[in-house]
């Protein structure tokens, strides 16, 4: 093993002046600052907020699920504010059309005559909140697909790139399912994490009352601002990709995906009984990238086993398509995943 | 630890056997343990680099630092950061104690384990030590507290014998001879006490006691020869002497007789291992120990009251090879008693109840006198070789039936196998027929009954 100073020199050369450990420390401080700013507005929900930011820096999108009134929209708005990024909200309704999201050709008249030009829709923002996404028709939902994955929009034969960073936060209500269109598997797979927003506890509820029924009106301040801020965010996202992960840990993720795929070698009996479709490669990517962000938050340049396990439930729960038997027996994805994790051998 | 690994199961078994005094059972357990250890050895004989790194991570509470360094390719951008972290951990946390190195070939482990087992089989004397050393010491302790100098001397001899039995250097034959010596010494002392007490008693009891003395003197040599007889003698004489010391002498005599039987059985089994096995007759059955035949020979050699001999003469002891016959007789009787499920103490007790001082001859002597091979009292068969028995049936009653016999009562299917049914009962038992000694059968025309 090399000496400490030798290591530092190597790190410095690798980072083009700034040492790797300094970059990791800066990442950690920035991340915690964003959390603190959002925490001024949002009471509790620490886990949701942490994982939401993890998904953001890993370059993914998040599906938030919770009953109305838990602050889902407020979280998203506060995060965008703290990140200093543009924010657009789209309220999904059954009559919402794809053009309402991605934009439309507008006929305009000028000195040269009449011509169509593209007017961008609300999808052209850094942070997009797709509120109650399951209320729109599949046609409209699918309009978001390309945007989420390719980070570009095609309208009238023209392709328009979306701004970087691009972050979609969709919310859906687990109740009042009448008149809704459940998200198709293909679209669910596009979401990096699915986070469950829980109701606040008594102490948190009291704090919410204090903040919302008095003259205090806390607001999140932007941690990053302008082009410099976006460059910083891009650097942070790039650092996430550089975090190391040992091959045995990757093997563990592969085994995890196999264990949750029905009729695959290594699948447990419960998975074979209750799962219709298992998670795909995007699930494995989400677990690994989430682990990398967790490692940076812990000040490490390599992912650990605990970092991996921390992201398994949010990354896989919406990618596990359960069958009717599971629904009849009230078996949910989290229970199955916990059982799978218990049965897998740690590397 | 690595060197001890194959020897561990036999050692554990040995200590367990010494504690419990049941070597064969522990041997079976030891074999299971040995196989488990060997399987464990096979399973973990290969340790890969990632496994070793994971061990370091666990032992030093690192977060996969060593695993990452051990498995990642060189040249990664952030690798130096991981190395720095691992160095910091290695400086702060003490090194974990490494598991035992297992570099010995599997064949060597198995060979050593097998050698350990063979060693156990070659020292069966340890079982004898474990099983019999304690009672002798206990009895010796009781005798040591006696006011009599003779008892204290006997206690010392018993202790000495117990130590000799624990000596692995002595063979079974040597131990057997020591046990026999002490038995003979005990018997001589008992006879002397008996004679002294008889001389000191008044003539009112005269006739019967005189007869008993004659019988005893006549059977003197037999008393030395029969392994199960003198226990009754010792017990009886101990009872005459009275007090705890006499009782302890009786028990010492019993223990020694038992020891002699076990040691002779061991000696026989050792000598019999090299011989080819005799073909077994078809039809099953339980074969009596070979000691029965030897006992017969020994009994003939030591018979002081055989027809045509004066009971007062030393008898068979004077015959060439008589000494050998005596030892064999001792060896032979014990297994027969064990095979019939009847210990020497029981036989002695029964005789004492019925016949007072004459009981010093013991019931076996009477049986030998009144029954020829194939006959026997109380279900016993002199020199019986094969018996057919019926095992007890389940005592559970079927619904609607009632029990007509006592629970546990066993009725033989056939009297007792292919042996002729016994004639009259033993002496002293109420019977319509008079028991006829063997030597008178021919004269009375009842031979072969």
mmCIF file of C-alpha atoms in Angstrom, chain A residues 1-4 7 10-11 14 20-21 24 242-248 298 300-302 304-306 346, chain B residues 50-51 54 58 63-69 71-72 76-84 86-88 91:
data_model
loop_
_atom_site.group_PDB
_atom_site.id
_atom_site.type_symbol
_atom_site.label_atom_id
_atom_site.label_comp_id
_atom_site.label_asym_id
_atom_site.label_seq_id
_atom_site.Cartn_x
_atom_site.Cartn_y
_atom_site.Cartn_z
ATOM 1 C CA UNK A 1 0.000 0.000 0.000
ATOM 2 C CA UNK A 2 1.212 3.444 -0.751
ATOM 3 C CA UNK A 3 1.897 6.100 1.790
ATOM 4 C CA UNK A 4 -0.680 8.753 2.719
ATOM 5 C CA UNK A 7 -1.889 8.792 -2.178
ATOM 6 C CA UNK A 10 -2.009 10.711 -6.878
ATOM 7 C CA UNK A 11 -5.464 11.970 -6.070
ATOM 8 C CA UNK A 14 -6.199 12.596 -11.038
ATOM 9 C CA UNK A 20 -10.120 13.627 -4.960
ATOM 10 C CA UNK A 21 -10.693 13.658 -1.253
ATOM 11 C CA UNK A 24 -15.584 14.194 -2.139
ATOM 12 C CA UNK A 242 -16.205 7.826 -10.577
ATOM 13 C CA UNK A 243 -16.926 6.171 -7.258
ATOM 14 C CA UNK A 244 -15.496 2.659 -7.152
ATOM 15 C CA UNK A 245 -17.423 -0.481 -6.511
ATOM 16 C CA UNK A 246 -15.829 -3.854 -5.919
ATOM 17 C CA UNK A 247 -16.714 -6.639 -8.387
ATOM 18 C CA UNK A 248 -18.029 -8.899 -5.582
ATOM 19 C CA UNK A 298 -20.033 8.942 3.926
ATOM 20 C CA UNK A 300 -15.667 7.368 0.832
ATOM 21 C CA UNK A 301 -14.588 6.869 -2.745
ATOM 22 C CA UNK A 302 -15.914 3.332 -2.894
ATOM 23 C CA UNK A 304 -19.893 -0.585 0.545
ATOM 24 C CA UNK A 305 -22.375 -3.358 1.125
ATOM 25 C CA UNK A 306 -24.498 -1.163 3.382
ATOM 26 C CA UNK A 346 -23.208 -11.225 1.796
ATOM 27 C CA UNK B 50 -11.947 -11.661 -1.966
ATOM 28 C CA UNK B 51 -12.756 -13.892 1.013
ATOM 29 C CA UNK B 54 -13.794 -9.589 3.315
ATOM 30 C CA UNK B 58 -15.108 -7.637 9.036
ATOM 31 C CA UNK B 63 -16.508 -0.668 4.915
ATOM 32 C CA UNK B 64 -15.307 -2.931 2.132
ATOM 33 C CA UNK B 65 -12.052 -0.976 1.862
ATOM 34 C CA UNK B 66 -9.928 -4.106 1.566
ATOM 35 C CA UNK B 67 -12.417 -5.914 -0.624
ATOM 36 C CA UNK B 68 -12.421 -3.001 -3.057
ATOM 37 C CA UNK B 69 -8.652 -2.787 -3.130
ATOM 38 C CA UNK B 71 -10.670 -6.889 -6.392
ATOM 39 C CA UNK B 72 -10.567 -3.615 -8.308
ATOM 40 C CA UNK B 76 -8.989 3.728 -11.139
ATOM 41 C CA UNK B 77 -9.195 7.468 -10.458
ATOM 42 C CA UNK B 78 -10.317 7.272 -6.875
ATOM 43 C CA UNK B 79 -8.286 4.196 -5.884
ATOM 44 C CA UNK B 80 -5.722 6.261 -3.941
ATOM 45 C CA UNK B 81 -8.526 7.578 -1.746
ATOM 46 C CA UNK B 82 -9.570 4.034 -0.921
ATOM 47 C CA UNK B 83 -5.966 3.105 -0.190
ATOM 48 C CA UNK B 84 -5.592 6.079 2.113
ATOM 49 C CA UNK B 86 -7.529 1.502 4.322
ATOM 50 C CA UNK B 87 -4.170 2.710 5.661
ATOM 51 C CA UNK B 88 -5.924 4.913 8.195
ATOM 52 C CA UNK B 91 -3.295 2.258 11.775
#
